[in-house]
mmCIF file of C-alpha atoms in Angstrom:
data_model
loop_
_atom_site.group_PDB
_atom_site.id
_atom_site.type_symbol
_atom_site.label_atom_id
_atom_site.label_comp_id
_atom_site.label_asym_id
_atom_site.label_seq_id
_atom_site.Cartn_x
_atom_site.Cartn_y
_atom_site.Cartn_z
ATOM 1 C CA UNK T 735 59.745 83.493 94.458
ATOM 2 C CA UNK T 736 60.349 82.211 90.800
ATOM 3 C CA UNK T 737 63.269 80.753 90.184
ATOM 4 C CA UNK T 738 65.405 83.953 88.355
ATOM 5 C CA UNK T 739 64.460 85.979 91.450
ATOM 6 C CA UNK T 740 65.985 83.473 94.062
ATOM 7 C CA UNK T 741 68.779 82.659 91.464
ATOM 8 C CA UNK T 742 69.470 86.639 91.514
ATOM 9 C CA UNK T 743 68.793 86.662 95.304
ATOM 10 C CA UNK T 744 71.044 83.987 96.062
ATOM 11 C CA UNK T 745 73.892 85.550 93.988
ATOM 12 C CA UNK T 746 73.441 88.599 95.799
ATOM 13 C CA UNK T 747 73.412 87.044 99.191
ATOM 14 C CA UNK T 748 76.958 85.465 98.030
ATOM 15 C CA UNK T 749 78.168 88.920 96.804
ATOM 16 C CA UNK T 750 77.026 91.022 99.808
ATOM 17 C CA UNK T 751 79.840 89.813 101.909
ATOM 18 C CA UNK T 752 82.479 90.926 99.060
ATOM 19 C CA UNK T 753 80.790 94.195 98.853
ATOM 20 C CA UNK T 754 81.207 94.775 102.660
ATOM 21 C CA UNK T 755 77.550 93.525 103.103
ATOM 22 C CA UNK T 756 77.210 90.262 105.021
ATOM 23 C CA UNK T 757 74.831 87.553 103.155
ATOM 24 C CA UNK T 758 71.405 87.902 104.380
ATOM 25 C CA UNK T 759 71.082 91.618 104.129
ATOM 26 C CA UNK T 760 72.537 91.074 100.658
ATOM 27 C CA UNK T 761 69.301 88.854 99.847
ATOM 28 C CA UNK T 762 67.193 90.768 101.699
ATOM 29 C CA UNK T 763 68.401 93.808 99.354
ATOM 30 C CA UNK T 764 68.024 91.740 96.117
ATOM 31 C CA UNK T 765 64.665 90.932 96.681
ATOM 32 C CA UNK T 766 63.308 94.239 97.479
ATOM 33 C CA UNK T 767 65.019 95.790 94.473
ATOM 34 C CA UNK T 768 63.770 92.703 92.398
ATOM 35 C CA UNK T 769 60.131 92.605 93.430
ATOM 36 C CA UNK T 770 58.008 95.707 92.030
ATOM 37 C CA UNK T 771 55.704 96.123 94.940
ATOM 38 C CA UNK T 772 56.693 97.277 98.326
ATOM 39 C CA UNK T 773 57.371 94.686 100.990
ATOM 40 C CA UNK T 774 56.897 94.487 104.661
ATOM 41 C CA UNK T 775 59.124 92.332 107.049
ATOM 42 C CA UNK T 776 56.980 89.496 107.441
ATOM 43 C CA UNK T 777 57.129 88.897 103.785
ATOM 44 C CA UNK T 778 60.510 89.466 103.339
ATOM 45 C CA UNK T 779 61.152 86.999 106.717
ATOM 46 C CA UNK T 780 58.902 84.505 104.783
ATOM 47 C CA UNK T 781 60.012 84.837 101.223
ATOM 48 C CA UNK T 782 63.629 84.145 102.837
ATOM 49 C CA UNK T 783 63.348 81.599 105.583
ATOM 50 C CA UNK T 784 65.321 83.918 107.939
ATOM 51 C CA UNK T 785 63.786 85.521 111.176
ATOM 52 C CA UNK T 786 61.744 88.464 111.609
ATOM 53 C CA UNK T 787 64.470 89.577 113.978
ATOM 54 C CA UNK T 788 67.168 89.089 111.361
ATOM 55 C CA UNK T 789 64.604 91.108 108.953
ATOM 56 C CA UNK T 790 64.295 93.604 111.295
ATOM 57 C CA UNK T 791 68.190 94.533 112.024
ATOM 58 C CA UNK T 792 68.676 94.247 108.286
ATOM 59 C CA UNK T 793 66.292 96.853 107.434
ATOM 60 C CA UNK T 794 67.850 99.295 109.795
ATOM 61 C CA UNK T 795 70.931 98.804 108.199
ATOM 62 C CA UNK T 796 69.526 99.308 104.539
ATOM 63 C CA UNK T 797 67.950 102.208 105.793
ATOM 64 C CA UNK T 798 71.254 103.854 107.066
ATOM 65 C CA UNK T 799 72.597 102.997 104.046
ATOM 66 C CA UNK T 800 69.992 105.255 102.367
ATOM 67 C CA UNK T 801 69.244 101.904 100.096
ATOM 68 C CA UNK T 802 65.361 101.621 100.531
ATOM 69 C CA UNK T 803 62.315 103.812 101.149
ATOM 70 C CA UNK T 804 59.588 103.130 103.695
ATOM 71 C CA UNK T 805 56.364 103.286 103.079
ATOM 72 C CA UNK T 806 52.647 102.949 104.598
ATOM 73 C CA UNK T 807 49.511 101.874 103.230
ATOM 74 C CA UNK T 808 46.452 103.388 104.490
ATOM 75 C CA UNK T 809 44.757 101.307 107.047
ATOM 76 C CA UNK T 810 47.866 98.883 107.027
ATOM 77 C CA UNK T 811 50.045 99.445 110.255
ATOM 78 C CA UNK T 812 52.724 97.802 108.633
ATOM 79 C CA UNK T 813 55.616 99.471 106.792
ATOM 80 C CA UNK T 814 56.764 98.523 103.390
ATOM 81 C CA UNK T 815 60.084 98.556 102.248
ATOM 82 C CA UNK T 816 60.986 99.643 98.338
ATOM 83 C CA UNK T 817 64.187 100.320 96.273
ATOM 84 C CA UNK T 818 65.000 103.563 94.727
ATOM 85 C CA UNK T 819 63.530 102.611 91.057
ATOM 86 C CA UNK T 820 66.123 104.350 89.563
ATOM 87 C CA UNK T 821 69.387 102.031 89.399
ATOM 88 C CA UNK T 822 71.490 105.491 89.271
ATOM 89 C CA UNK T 823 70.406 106.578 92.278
ATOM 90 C CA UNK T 824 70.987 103.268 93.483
ATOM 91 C CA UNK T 825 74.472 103.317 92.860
ATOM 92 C CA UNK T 826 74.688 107.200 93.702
ATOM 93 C CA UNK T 827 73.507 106.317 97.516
ATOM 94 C CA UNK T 828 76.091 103.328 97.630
ATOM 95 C CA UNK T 829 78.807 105.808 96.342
ATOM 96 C CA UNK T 830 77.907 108.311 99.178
ATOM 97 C CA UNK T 831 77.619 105.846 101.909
ATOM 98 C CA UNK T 832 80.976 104.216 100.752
ATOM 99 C CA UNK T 833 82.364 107.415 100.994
ATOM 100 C CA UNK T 834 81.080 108.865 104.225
ATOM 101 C CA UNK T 835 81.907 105.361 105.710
ATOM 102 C CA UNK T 836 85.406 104.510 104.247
ATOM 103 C CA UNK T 837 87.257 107.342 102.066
ATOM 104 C CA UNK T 838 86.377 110.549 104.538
ATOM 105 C CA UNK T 839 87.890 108.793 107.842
ATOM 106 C CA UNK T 840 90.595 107.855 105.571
ATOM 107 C CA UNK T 841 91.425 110.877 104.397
ATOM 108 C CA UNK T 842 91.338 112.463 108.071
ATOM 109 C CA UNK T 843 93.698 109.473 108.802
ATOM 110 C CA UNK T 844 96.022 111.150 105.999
ATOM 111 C CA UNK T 845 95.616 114.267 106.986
ATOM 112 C CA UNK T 846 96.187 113.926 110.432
ATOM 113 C CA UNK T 847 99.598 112.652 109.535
ATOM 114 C CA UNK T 848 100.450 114.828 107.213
ATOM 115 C CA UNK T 849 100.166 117.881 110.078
ATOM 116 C CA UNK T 850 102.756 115.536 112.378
ATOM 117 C CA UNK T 851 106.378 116.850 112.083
ATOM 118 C CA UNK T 852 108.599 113.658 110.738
ATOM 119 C CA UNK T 853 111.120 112.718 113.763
ATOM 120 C CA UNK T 854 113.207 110.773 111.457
ATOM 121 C CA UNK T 855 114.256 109.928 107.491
ATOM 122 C CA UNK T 856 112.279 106.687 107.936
ATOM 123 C CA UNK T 857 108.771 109.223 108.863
ATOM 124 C CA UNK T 858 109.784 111.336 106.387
ATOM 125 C CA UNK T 859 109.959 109.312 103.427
ATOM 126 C CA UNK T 860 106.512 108.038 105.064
ATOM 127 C CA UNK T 861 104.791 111.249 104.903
ATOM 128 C CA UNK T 862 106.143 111.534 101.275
ATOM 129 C CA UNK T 863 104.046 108.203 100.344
ATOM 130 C CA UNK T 864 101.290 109.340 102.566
ATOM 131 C CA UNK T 865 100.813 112.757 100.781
ATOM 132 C CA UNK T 866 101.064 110.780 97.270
ATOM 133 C CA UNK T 867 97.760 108.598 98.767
ATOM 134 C CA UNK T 868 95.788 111.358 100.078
ATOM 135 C CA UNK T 869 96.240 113.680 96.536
ATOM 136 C CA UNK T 870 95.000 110.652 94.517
ATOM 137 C CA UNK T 871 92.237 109.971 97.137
ATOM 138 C CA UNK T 872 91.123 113.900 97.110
ATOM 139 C CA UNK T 873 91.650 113.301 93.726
ATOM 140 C CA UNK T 874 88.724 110.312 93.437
ATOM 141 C CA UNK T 875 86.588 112.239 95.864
ATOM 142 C CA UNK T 876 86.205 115.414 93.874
ATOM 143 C CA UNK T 877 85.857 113.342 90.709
ATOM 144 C CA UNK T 878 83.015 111.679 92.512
ATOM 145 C CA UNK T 879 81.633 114.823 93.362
ATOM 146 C CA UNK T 880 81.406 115.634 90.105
ATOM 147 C CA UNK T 881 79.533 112.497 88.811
ATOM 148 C CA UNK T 882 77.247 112.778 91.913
ATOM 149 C CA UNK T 883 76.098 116.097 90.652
ATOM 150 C CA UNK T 884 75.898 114.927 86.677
ATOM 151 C CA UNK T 885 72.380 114.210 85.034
ATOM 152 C CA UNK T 886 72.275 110.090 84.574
ATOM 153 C CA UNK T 887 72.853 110.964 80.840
ATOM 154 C CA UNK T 888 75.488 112.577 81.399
ATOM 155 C CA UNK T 889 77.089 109.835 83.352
ATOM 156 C CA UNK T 890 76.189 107.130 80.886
ATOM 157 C CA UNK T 891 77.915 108.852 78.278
ATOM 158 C CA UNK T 892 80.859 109.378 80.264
ATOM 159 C CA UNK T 893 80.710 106.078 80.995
ATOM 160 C CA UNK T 894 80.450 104.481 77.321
ATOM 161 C CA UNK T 895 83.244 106.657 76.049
ATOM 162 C CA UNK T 896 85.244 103.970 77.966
ATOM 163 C CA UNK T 897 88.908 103.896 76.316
ATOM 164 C CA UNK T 898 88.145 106.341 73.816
ATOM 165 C CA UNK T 899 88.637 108.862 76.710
ATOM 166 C CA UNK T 900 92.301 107.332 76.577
ATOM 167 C CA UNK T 901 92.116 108.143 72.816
ATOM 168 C CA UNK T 902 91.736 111.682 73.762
ATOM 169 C CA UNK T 903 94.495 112.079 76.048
ATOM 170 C CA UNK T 904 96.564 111.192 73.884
ATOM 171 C CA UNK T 905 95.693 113.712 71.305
ATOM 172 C CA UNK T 906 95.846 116.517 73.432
ATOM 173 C CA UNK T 907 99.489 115.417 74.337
ATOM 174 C CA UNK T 908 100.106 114.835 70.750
ATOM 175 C CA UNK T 909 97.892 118.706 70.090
ATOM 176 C CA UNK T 910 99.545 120.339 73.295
ATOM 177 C CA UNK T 911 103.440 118.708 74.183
ATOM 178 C CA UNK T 912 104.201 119.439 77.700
ATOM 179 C CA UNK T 913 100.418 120.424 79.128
ATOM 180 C CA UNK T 914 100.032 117.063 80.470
ATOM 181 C CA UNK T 915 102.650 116.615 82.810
ATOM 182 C CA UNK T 916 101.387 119.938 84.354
ATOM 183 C CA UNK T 917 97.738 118.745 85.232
#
């Protein structure tokens, strides 16, 4: 491994565990998204010093995570193990999982107490708070939809208007008084 690639892999490893990842599957990831051909557990287990076990386990995971694509070559029994070579659908998959993972039993939490009569003030202003989460979250989600189902183009120049989106909003309130607060 050359010394950007462990440097990279290394990082990653460190980062995994912030990004709900723990470290080794976090290298394990770097390396097959940073190494053009595909991979097979040995090499990965050798590359990074950990055991084929540990590979193993790890590649479920990335699998479930819809992160990496297995592969065969003929007359190898092996598999191989590549990224997604497009970055956006890269981050598209990790949006998805995210969401089927963390935001959609959220949101069922929300809901759940949002059907629940309030016995009290104290439940009631609850409820109140609970509905303000769960619009913003539904919010998110169906913005998210949106980008899932936008062209990469489209999402990178969504992306690089950055604040003069902000720009805009404020001319339309300046253009259209009184239309904002009703969106």
């Amino acid at each position: 491994m050359s010394p950007i690639i462990n440097s990279l892999v290394m990082h990653f490893g460190e980062m995994g565990s912030r990004w709900g990842l723990n470290r080794t599957l976090g290298q394990m990831y770097a390396l097959i998204v940073l190494t053009e051909k595909p991979l097979n557990a040995d090499e990965i287990s050798a590359q990074l010093n950990i055991s084929r076990s540990n590979v193993s386990m790890g590649l479920k995971e990335l699998k479930s995570w819809n992160l990496i694509k297995l592969s065969h070559i003929p007359g190898d029994r092996k598999e191989y193990f590549s990224a997604p070579k497009d970055v956006w659908e890269i981050a598209r998959n990790l949006m998805m999982e995210r969401r089927k993972r963390e935001v959609d039993p959220t949101l069922t939490a929300l809901r759940d107490v949002l059907l629940e009569a309030p016995a009290n003030e104290q439940e009631e202003y609850a409820q109140q708070r609970v509905k303000q989460m769960h619009d913003l979250i539904e919010m998110l989600t169906i913005w998210t939809d949106e980008l899932q189902n936008m062209s990469n183009e489209k999402v990178a120049a969504l992306l690089k208007l950055g604040s003069g989106l902000s720009k805009l909003l404020d001319m339309k309130e300046r253009l259209l008084p009184g239309k904002a607060n009703k969106e």
